[in-house]
JSON list of C-alpha atoms in Angstrom, two decimals:
[
{"chain": "A", "resi": 1, "resn": "MET", "atom": "CA", "xyz": [19.95, -2.79, -19.03]},
{"chain": "A", "resi": 2, "resn": "ILE", "atom": "CA", "xyz": [17.00, -3.05, -16.64]},
{"chain": "A", "resi": 3, "resn": "GLY", "atom": "CA", "xyz": [19.13, -5.09, -14.23]},
{"chain": "A", "resi": 4, "resn": "GLN", "atom": "CA", "xyz": [21.74, -2.34, -14.15]},
{"chain": "A", "resi": 5, "resn": "PHE", "atom": "CA", "xyz": [18.98, 0.23, -13.60]},
{"chain": "A", "resi": 6, "resn": "PHE", "atom": "CA", "xyz": [17.60, -1.81, -10.66]},
{"chain": "A", "resi": 7, "resn": "ARG", "atom": "CA", "xyz": [21.04, -2.37, -9.15]},
{"chain": "A", "resi": 8, "resn": "GLU", "atom": "CA", "xyz": [22.69, 1.03, -9.55]},
{"chain": "A", "resi": 9, "resn": "ASN", "atom": "CA", "xyz": [20.18, 3.87, -9.80]},
{"chain": "A", "resi": 10, "resn": "LYS", "atom": "CA", "xyz": [20.03, 5.91, -6.59]},
{"chain": "A", "resi": 11, "resn": "TYR", "atom": "CA", "xyz": [16.47, 7.11, -7.32]},
{"chain": "A", "resi": 12, "resn": "VAL", "atom": "CA", "xyz": [15.22, 3.58, -7.78]},
{"chain": "A", "resi": 13, "resn": "ALA", "atom": "CA", "xyz": [16.89, 2.82, -4.44]},
{"chain": "A", "resi": 14, "resn": "GLY", "atom": "CA", "xyz": [14.23, 5.08, -2.92]},
{"chain": "A", "resi": 15, "resn": "VAL", "atom": "CA", "xyz": [11.53, 2.85, -4.42]},
{"chain": "A", "resi": 16, "resn": "TRP", "atom": "CA", "xyz": [13.32, -0.18, -2.97]},
{"chain": "A", "resi": 17, "resn": "LEU", "atom": "CA", "xyz": [13.39, 1.58, 0.41]},
{"chain": "A", "resi": 18, "resn": "PHE", "atom": "CA", "xyz": [9.62, 2.03, 0.33]},
{"chain": "A", "resi": 19, "resn": "LEU", "atom": "CA", "xyz": [8.96, -1.57, -0.77]},
{"chain": "A", "resi": 20, "resn": "ARG", "atom": "CA", "xyz": [11.52, -2.90, 1.70]},
{"chain": "A", "resi": 21, "resn": "VAL", "atom": "CA", "xyz": [9.97, -1.10, 4.67]},
{"chain": "A", "resi": 22, "resn": "TYR", "atom": "CA", "xyz": [6.43, -2.07, 3.62]},
{"chain": "A", "resi": 23, "resn": "LEU", "atom": "CA", "xyz": [7.38, -5.73, 3.29]},
{"chain": "A", "resi": 24, "resn": "GLY", "atom": "CA", "xyz": [9.50, -5.66, 6.44]},
{"chain": "A", "resi": 25, "resn": "TRP", "atom": "CA", "xyz": [6.65, -4.20, 8.46]},
{"chain": "A", "resi": 26, "resn": "SER", "atom": "CA", "xyz": [4.38, -6.98, 7.22]},
{"chain": "A", "resi": 27, "resn": "TRP", "atom": "CA", "xyz": [6.87, -9.61, 8.37]},
{"chain": "A", "resi": 28, "resn": "LEU", "atom": "CA", "xyz": [7.69, -7.88, 11.65]},
{"chain": "A", "resi": 29, "resn": "THR", "atom": "CA", "xyz": [4.08, -7.45, 12.75]},
{"chain": "A", "resi": 30, "resn": "ALA", "atom": "CA", "xyz": [3.22, -11.06, 11.84]},
{"chain": "A", "resi": 31, "resn": "GLY", "atom": "CA", "xyz": [6.25, -12.39, 13.71]},
{"chain": "A", "resi": 32, "resn": "TRP", "atom": "CA", "xyz": [5.96, -10.11, 16.72]},
{"chain": "A", "resi": 33, "resn": "GLY", "atom": "CA", "xyz": [2.44, -11.34, 17.41]},
{"chain": "A", "resi": 34, "resn": "LYS", "atom": "CA", "xyz": [3.76, -14.90, 17.37]},
{"chain": "A", "resi": 35, "resn": "VAL", "atom": "CA", "xyz": [6.82, -14.18, 19.53]},
{"chain": "A", "resi": 36, "resn": "THR", "atom": "CA", "xyz": [4.86, -12.30, 22.21]},
{"chain": "A", "resi": 37, "resn": "GLY", "atom": "CA", "xyz": [1.79, -14.54, 22.06]},
{"chain": "A", "resi": 38, "resn": "ASP", "atom": "CA", "xyz": [1.20, -18.21, 22.63]},
{"chain": "A", "resi": 39, "resn": "PHE", "atom": "CA", "xyz": [2.05, -19.36, 19.10]},
{"chain": "A", "resi": 40, "resn": "ASN", "atom": "CA", "xyz": [2.27, -23.02, 18.26]},
{"chain": "A", "resi": 41, "resn": "ALA", "atom": "CA", "xyz": [2.51, -24.13, 14.63]},
{"chain": "A", "resi": 42, "resn": "GLY", "atom": "CA", "xyz": [1.45, -27.69, 15.48]},
{"chain": "A", "resi": 43, "resn": "GLY", "atom": "CA", "xyz": [-2.21, -27.14, 14.62]},
{"chain": "A", "resi": 44, "resn": "TYR", "atom": "CA", "xyz": [-1.35, -25.42, 11.35]},
{"chain": "A", "resi": 45, "resn": "LEU", "atom": "CA", "xyz": [1.02, -28.24, 10.42]},
{"chain": "A", "resi": 46, "resn": "GLN", "atom": "CA", "xyz": [-1.56, -30.90, 11.29]},
{"chain": "A", "resi": 47, "resn": "GLY", "atom": "CA", "xyz": [-4.17, -29.03, 9.24]},
{"chain": "A", "resi": 48, "resn": "SER", "atom": "CA", "xyz": [-1.79, -28.83, 6.28]},
{"chain": "A", "resi": 49, "resn": "VAL", "atom": "CA", "xyz": [-1.35, -32.61, 6.36]},
{"chain": "A", "resi": 50, "resn": "ALA", "atom": "CA", "xyz": [-5.05, -33.31, 6.91]},
{"chain": "A", "resi": 51, "resn": "ASN", "atom": "CA", "xyz": [-6.09, -30.97, 4.08]},
{"chain": "A", "resi": 52, "resn": "PRO", "atom": "CA", "xyz": [-3.20, -30.94, 1.57]},
{"chain": "A", "resi": 53, "resn": "VAL", "atom": "CA", "xyz": [-3.17, -29.17, -1.78]},
{"chain": "A", "resi": 54, "resn": "MET", "atom": "CA", "xyz": [-4.83, -31.50, -4.27]},
{"chain": "A", "resi": 55, "resn": "SER", "atom": "CA", "xyz": [-5.28, -31.69, -8.02]},
{"chain": "A", "resi": 56, "resn": "GLY", "atom": "CA", "xyz": [-8.34, -33.86, -8.44]},
{"chain": "A", "resi": 57, "resn": "GLU", "atom": "CA", "xyz": [-7.48, -37.01, -6.52]},
{"chain": "A", "resi": 58, "resn": "ALA", "atom": "CA", "xyz": [-3.70, -36.51, -6.55]},
{"chain": "A", "resi": 59, "resn": "LEU", "atom": "CA", "xyz": [-1.52, -34.70, -4.03]},
{"chain": "A", "resi": 60, "resn": "MET", "atom": "CA", "xyz": [0.15, -31.68, -5.59]},
{"chain": "A", "resi": 61, "resn": "TYR", "atom": "CA", "xyz": [3.14, -31.68, -3.21]},
{"chain": "A", "resi": 62, "resn": "PRO", "atom": "CA", "xyz": [3.58, -35.20, -1.80]},
{"chain": "A", "resi": 63, "resn": "ASN", "atom": "CA", "xyz": [7.20, -34.55, -0.79]},
{"chain": "A", "resi": 64, "resn": "TYR", "atom": "CA", "xyz": [6.15, -31.52, 1.23]},
{"chain": "A", "resi": 65, "resn": "VAL", "atom": "CA", "xyz": [3.40, -33.48, 2.99]},
{"chain": "A", "resi": 66, "resn": "SER", "atom": "CA", "xyz": [5.97, -36.20, 3.81]},
{"chain": "A", "resi": 67, "resn": "PHE", "atom": "CA", "xyz": [8.32, -33.52, 5.16]},
{"chain": "A", "resi": 68, "resn": "LEU", "atom": "CA", "xyz": [5.54, -32.15, 7.37]},
{"chain": "A", "resi": 69, "resn": "GLU", "atom": "CA", "xyz": [4.61, -35.62, 8.65]},
{"chain": "A", "resi": 70, "resn": "GLY", "atom": "CA", "xyz": [8.14, -36.89, 9.23]},
{"chain": "A", "resi": 71, "resn": "ILE", "atom": "CA", "xyz": [10.03, -33.80, 10.35]},
{"chain": "A", "resi": 72, "resn": "ALA", "atom": "CA", "xyz": [7.93, -30.70, 11.01]},
{"chain": "A", "resi": 73, "resn": "ILE", "atom": "CA", "xyz": [5.09, -32.18, 13.09]},
{"chain": "A", "resi": 74, "resn": "PRO", "atom": "CA", "xyz": [7.36, -34.21, 15.42]},
{"chain": "A", "resi": 75, "resn": "ASN", "atom": "CA", "xyz": [9.40, -31.03, 15.92]},
{"chain": "A", "resi": 76, "resn": "ALA", "atom": "CA", "xyz": [6.51, -28.57, 16.02]},
{"chain": "A", "resi": 77, "resn": "ASP", "atom": "CA", "xyz": [7.98, -26.62, 18.95]},
{"chain": "A", "resi": 78, "resn": "LEU", "atom": "CA", "xyz": [11.23, -26.03, 17.06]},
{"chain": "A", "resi": 79, "resn": "PHE", "atom": "CA", "xyz": [9.34, -25.03, 13.91]},
{"chain": "A", "resi": 80, "resn": "SER", "atom": "CA", "xyz": [7.13, -22.68, 15.93]},
{"chain": "A", "resi": 81, "resn": "PHE", "atom": "CA", "xyz": [10.24, -20.97, 17.29]},
{"chain": "A", "resi": 82, "resn": "MET", "atom": "CA", "xyz": [11.87, -20.79, 13.85]},
{"chain": "A", "resi": 83, "resn": "VAL", "atom": "CA", "xyz": [8.76, -19.36, 12.15]},
{"chain": "A", "resi": 84, "resn": "ALA", "atom": "CA", "xyz": [8.10, -16.74, 14.82]},
{"chain": "A", "resi": 85, "resn": "TRP", "atom": "CA", "xyz": [11.67, -15.51, 15.12]},
{"chain": "A", "resi": 86, "resn": "GLY", "atom": "CA", "xyz": [12.31, -15.96, 11.40]},
{"chain": "A", "resi": 87, "resn": "GLU", "atom": "CA", "xyz": [9.45, -13.58, 10.62]},
{"chain": "A", "resi": 88, "resn": "VAL", "atom": "CA", "xyz": [10.77, -11.04, 13.13]},
{"chain": "A", "resi": 89, "resn": "LEU", "atom": "CA", "xyz": [14.33, -11.24, 11.79]},
{"chain": "A", "resi": 90, "resn": "VAL", "atom": "CA", "xyz": [13.22, -11.02, 8.15]},
{"chain": "A", "resi": 91, "resn": "GLY", "atom": "CA", "xyz": [11.13, -7.97, 9.07]},
{"chain": "A", "resi": 92, "resn": "LEU", "atom": "CA", "xyz": [13.99, -6.26, 10.94]},
{"chain": "A", "resi": 93, "resn": "GLY", "atom": "CA", "xyz": [16.47, -7.04, 8.17]},
{"chain": "A", "resi": 94, "resn": "LEU", "atom": "CA", "xyz": [14.19, -5.49, 5.56]},
{"chain": "A", "resi": 95, "resn": "ILE", "atom": "CA", "xyz": [13.20, -2.45, 7.63]},
{"chain": "A", "resi": 96, "resn": "LEU", "atom": "CA", "xyz": [16.76, -1.66, 8.70]},
{"chain": "A", "resi": 97, "resn": "GLY", "atom": "CA", "xyz": [18.22, -2.58, 5.32]},
{"chain": "A", "resi": 98, "resn": "VAL", "atom": "CA", "xyz": [20.79, -4.90, 6.89]},
{"chain": "A", "resi": 99, "resn": "PHE", "atom": "CA", "xyz": [21.49, -8.13, 4.99]},
{"chain": "A", "resi": 100, "resn": "THR", "atom": "CA", "xyz": [18.59, -7.09, 2.77]},
{"chain": "A", "resi": 101, "resn": "SER", "atom": "CA", "xyz": [19.07, -9.77, 0.13]},
{"chain": "A", "resi": 102, "resn": "ALA", "atom": "CA", "xyz": [19.35, -12.52, 2.76]},
{"chain": "A", "resi": 103, "resn": "ALA", "atom": "CA", "xyz": [16.22, -11.27, 4.52]},
{"chain": "A", "resi": 104, "resn": "ALA", "atom": "CA", "xyz": [14.29, -11.18, 1.23]},
{"chain": "A", "resi": 105, "resn": "PHE", "atom": "CA", "xyz": [15.53, -14.67, 0.33]},
{"chain": "A", "resi": 106, "resn": "PHE", "atom": "CA", "xyz": [14.45, -16.20, 3.64]},
{"chain": "A", "resi": 107, "resn": "GLY", "atom": "CA", "xyz": [11.13, -14.38, 3.34]},
{"chain": "A", "resi": 108, "resn": "VAL", "atom": "CA", "xyz": [10.60, -16.08, -0.02]},
{"chain": "A", "resi": 109, "resn": "VAL", "atom": "CA", "xyz": [11.51, -19.46, 1.53]},
{"chain": "A", "resi": 110, "resn": "MET", "atom": "CA", "xyz": [8.91, -18.99, 4.28]},
{"chain": "A", "resi": 111, "resn": "ASN", "atom": "CA", "xyz": [6.27, -17.75, 1.82]},
{"chain": "A", "resi": 112, "resn": "MET", "atom": "CA", "xyz": [6.87, -20.74, -0.44]},
{"chain": "A", "resi": 113, "resn": "SER", "atom": "CA", "xyz": [6.45, -23.05, 2.55]},
{"chain": "A", "resi": 114, "resn": "PHE", "atom": "CA", "xyz": [3.11, -21.43, 3.31]},
{"chain": "A", "resi": 115, "resn": "LEU", "atom": "CA", "xyz": [2.05, -21.80, -0.34]},
{"chain": "A", "resi": 116, "resn": "PHE", "atom": "CA", "xyz": [3.04, -25.49, -0.41]},
{"chain": "A", "resi": 117, "resn": "ALA", "atom": "CA", "xyz": [0.87, -25.94, 2.67]},
{"chain": "A", "resi": 118, "resn": "GLY", "atom": "CA", "xyz": [-2.09, -24.40, 0.84]},
{"chain": "A", "resi": 119, "resn": "THR", "atom": "CA", "xyz": [-2.17, -20.96, 2.43]},
{"chain": "A", "resi": 120, "resn": "ILE", "atom": "CA", "xyz": [-2.61, -18.24, -0.17]},
{"chain": "A", "resi": 121, "resn": "SER", "atom": "CA", "xyz": [-3.24, -14.99, 1.78]},
{"chain": "A", "resi": 122, "resn": "SER", "atom": "CA", "xyz": [-0.75, -12.23, 0.86]},
{"chain": "A", "resi": 123, "resn": "ASN", "atom": "CA", "xyz": [2.09, -14.66, 0.11]},
{"chain": "A", "resi": 124, "resn": "PRO", "atom": "CA", "xyz": [2.17, -14.20, -3.69]},
{"chain": "A", "resi": 125, "resn": "TRP", "atom": "CA", "xyz": [2.42, -10.41, -3.32]},
{"chain": "A", "resi": 126, "resn": "MET", "atom": "CA", "xyz": [5.14, -10.77, -0.72]},
{"chain": "A", "resi": 127, "resn": "ILE", "atom": "CA", "xyz": [7.08, -13.11, -3.02]},
{"chain": "A", "resi": 128, "resn": "LEU", "atom": "CA", "xyz": [6.73, -10.71, -5.95]},
{"chain": "A", "resi": 129, "resn": "ILE", "atom": "CA", "xyz": [8.02, -7.75, -3.94]},
{"chain": "A", "resi": 130, "resn": "SER", "atom": "CA", "xyz": [10.83, -9.89, -2.54]},
{"chain": "A", "resi": 131, "resn": "MET", "atom": "CA", "xyz": [11.88, -10.94, -6.03]},
{"chain": "A", "resi": 132, "resn": "PHE", "atom": "CA", "xyz": [12.25, -7.29, -7.04]},
{"chain": "A", "resi": 133, "resn": "ILE", "atom": "CA", "xyz": [14.30, -6.64, -3.90]},
{"chain": "A", "resi": 134, "resn": "LEU", "atom": "CA", "xyz": [16.50, -9.63, -4.73]},
{"chain": "A", "resi": 135, "resn": "ALA", "atom": "CA", "xyz": [16.94, -8.37, -8.30]},
{"chain": "A", "resi": 136, "resn": "ALA", "atom": "CA", "xyz": [18.02, -4.99, -6.91]},
{"chain": "A", "resi": 137, "resn": "GLY", "atom": "CA", "xyz": [20.83, -6.60, -4.93]},
{"chain": "A", "resi": 138, "resn": "ALA", "atom": "CA", "xyz": [22.83, -4.20, -2.74]},
{"chain": "A", "resi": 139, "resn": "ASN", "atom": "CA", "xyz": [20.94, -1.22, -4.18]},
{"chain": "A", "resi": 140, "resn": "ALA", "atom": "CA", "xyz": [17.89, -2.33, -2.18]},
{"chain": "A", "resi": 141, "resn": "GLY", "atom": "CA", "xyz": [19.87, -1.61, 1.00]},
{"chain": "A", "resi": 142, "resn": "ARG", "atom": "CA", "xyz": [21.54, 1.58, -0.28]},
{"chain": "A", "resi": 143, "resn": "TYR", "atom": "CA", "xyz": [19.40, 3.67, 2.06]},
{"chain": "A", "resi": 144, "resn": "GLY", "atom": "CA", "xyz": [19.84, 1.34, 4.99]},
{"chain": "A", "resi": 145, "resn": "GLY", "atom": "CA", "xyz": [22.44, -0.47, 7.01]},
{"chain": "A", "resi": 146, "resn": "ASP", "atom": "CA", "xyz": [23.82, -2.38, 4.01]},
{"chain": "A", "resi": 147, "resn": "ARG", "atom": "CA", "xyz": [25.48, 0.87, 2.94]},
{"chain": "A", "resi": 148, "resn": "TRP", "atom": "CA", "xyz": [27.96, 0.39, 5.79]},
{"chain": "A", "resi": 149, "resn": "VAL", "atom": "CA", "xyz": [27.66, -3.29, 6.73]},
{"chain": "A", "resi": 150, "resn": "LEU", "atom": "CA", "xyz": [28.41, -4.83, 3.32]},
{"chain": "A", "resi": 151, "resn": "PRO", "atom": "CA", "xyz": [31.60, -2.83, 2.60]},
{"chain": "A", "resi": 152, "resn": "TYR", "atom": "CA", "xyz": [32.83, -3.51, 6.14]},
{"chain": "A", "resi": 153, "resn": "LEU", "atom": "CA", "xyz": [32.24, -7.26, 5.83]},
{"chain": "A", "resi": 154, "resn": "LYS", "atom": "CA", "xyz": [33.86, -7.28, 2.41]},
{"chain": "A", "resi": 155, "resn": "SER", "atom": "CA", "xyz": [36.96, -5.56, 3.80]},
{"chain": "A", "resi": 156, "resn": "VAL", "atom": "CA", "xyz": [37.18, -8.02, 6.70]},
{"chain": "A", "resi": 157, "resn": "VAL", "atom": "CA", "xyz": [36.53, -11.19, 4.69]},
{"chain": "A", "resi": 158, "resn": "PHE", "atom": "CA", "xyz": [38.79, -10.28, 1.77]},
{"chain": "A", "resi": 159, "resn": "LYS", "atom": "CA", "xyz": [41.41, -8.38, 3.79]},
{"chain": "A", "resi": 160, "resn": "ASN", "atom": "CA", "xyz": [44.42, -10.50, 2.88]},
{"chain": "A", "resi": 161, "resn": "ARG", "atom": "CA", "xyz": [43.00, -12.31, -0.12]},
{"chain": "A", "resi": 162, "resn": "ASN", "atom": "CA", "xyz": [45.33, -10.81, -2.74]},
{"chain": "A", "resi": 163, "resn": "ASN", "atom": "CA", "xyz": [48.46, -11.00, -0.57]},
{"chain": "A", "resi": 164, "resn": "GLU", "atom": "CA", "xyz": [47.93, -14.68, 0.24]},
{"chain": "A", "resi": 165, "resn": "LYS", "atom": "CA", "xyz": [47.83, -15.57, -3.46]},
{"chain": "A", "resi": 166, "resn": "GLY", "atom": "CA", "xyz": [50.89, -13.49, -4.32]},
{"chain": "A", "resi": 167, "resn": "PHE", "atom": "CA", "xyz": [48.97, -10.91, -6.35]},
{"chain": "A", "resi": 168, "resn": "GLY", "atom": "CA", "xyz": [48.93, -8.02, -3.86]},
{"chain": "A", "resi": 169, "resn": "GLY", "atom": "CA", "xyz": [50.98, -4.85, -4.12]},
{"chain": "A", "resi": 170, "resn": "ALA", "atom": "CA", "xyz": [53.16, -5.76, -1.11]},
{"chain": "A", "resi": 171, "resn": "ASN", "atom": "CA", "xyz": [54.32, -9.00, -2.70]},
{"chain": "A", "resi": 172, "resn": "LEU", "atom": "CA", "xyz": [54.96, -7.28, -6.00]},
{"chain": "A", "resi": 173, "resn": "LYS", "atom": "CA", "xyz": [57.24, -4.72, -4.34]},
{"chain": "A", "resi": 174, "resn": "GLU", "atom": "CA", "xyz": [59.14, -7.44, -2.50]},
{"chain": "A", "resi": 175, "resn": "ALA", "atom": "CA", "xyz": [59.69, -9.35, -5.75]},
{"chain": "A", "resi": 176, "resn": "VAL", "atom": "CA", "xyz": [61.24, -6.34, -7.48]}
]
């Protein structure tokens, strides 16, 4: 019942619009500063390995530390590019309401990466808001570009789906 309310109610879509723009602006401003500045994630990645999240004497996320050491740090320039532009694209997607669910999902992925590295900041709030946006599905983009983009993509992707499987109206008429 609550899921249907989140996904279909046009008044709740206004709440999603507000939350979407707020969250998108947070991502866009964080990313824009990185894209236009001299951002390099190498120091952050090194710091995350040097000072990992611990529980007593044990590493909390040993697989994540191994990932940082073996993949992220050697490719710090690539990761710097991906983080900066990822934040900008997540922000634009949320603000414009285009591919809203995908933008919220990738925002959660980035926030979880920051949490695994030990950065708390506003990440839990951003994840919580993103989870509500994900639960809202297409209704979160009702007052945004998803209103036109999603139906268009659906019509293009599934254009001949029924006819190819012999279930479409054209094939039925030919059979009779």
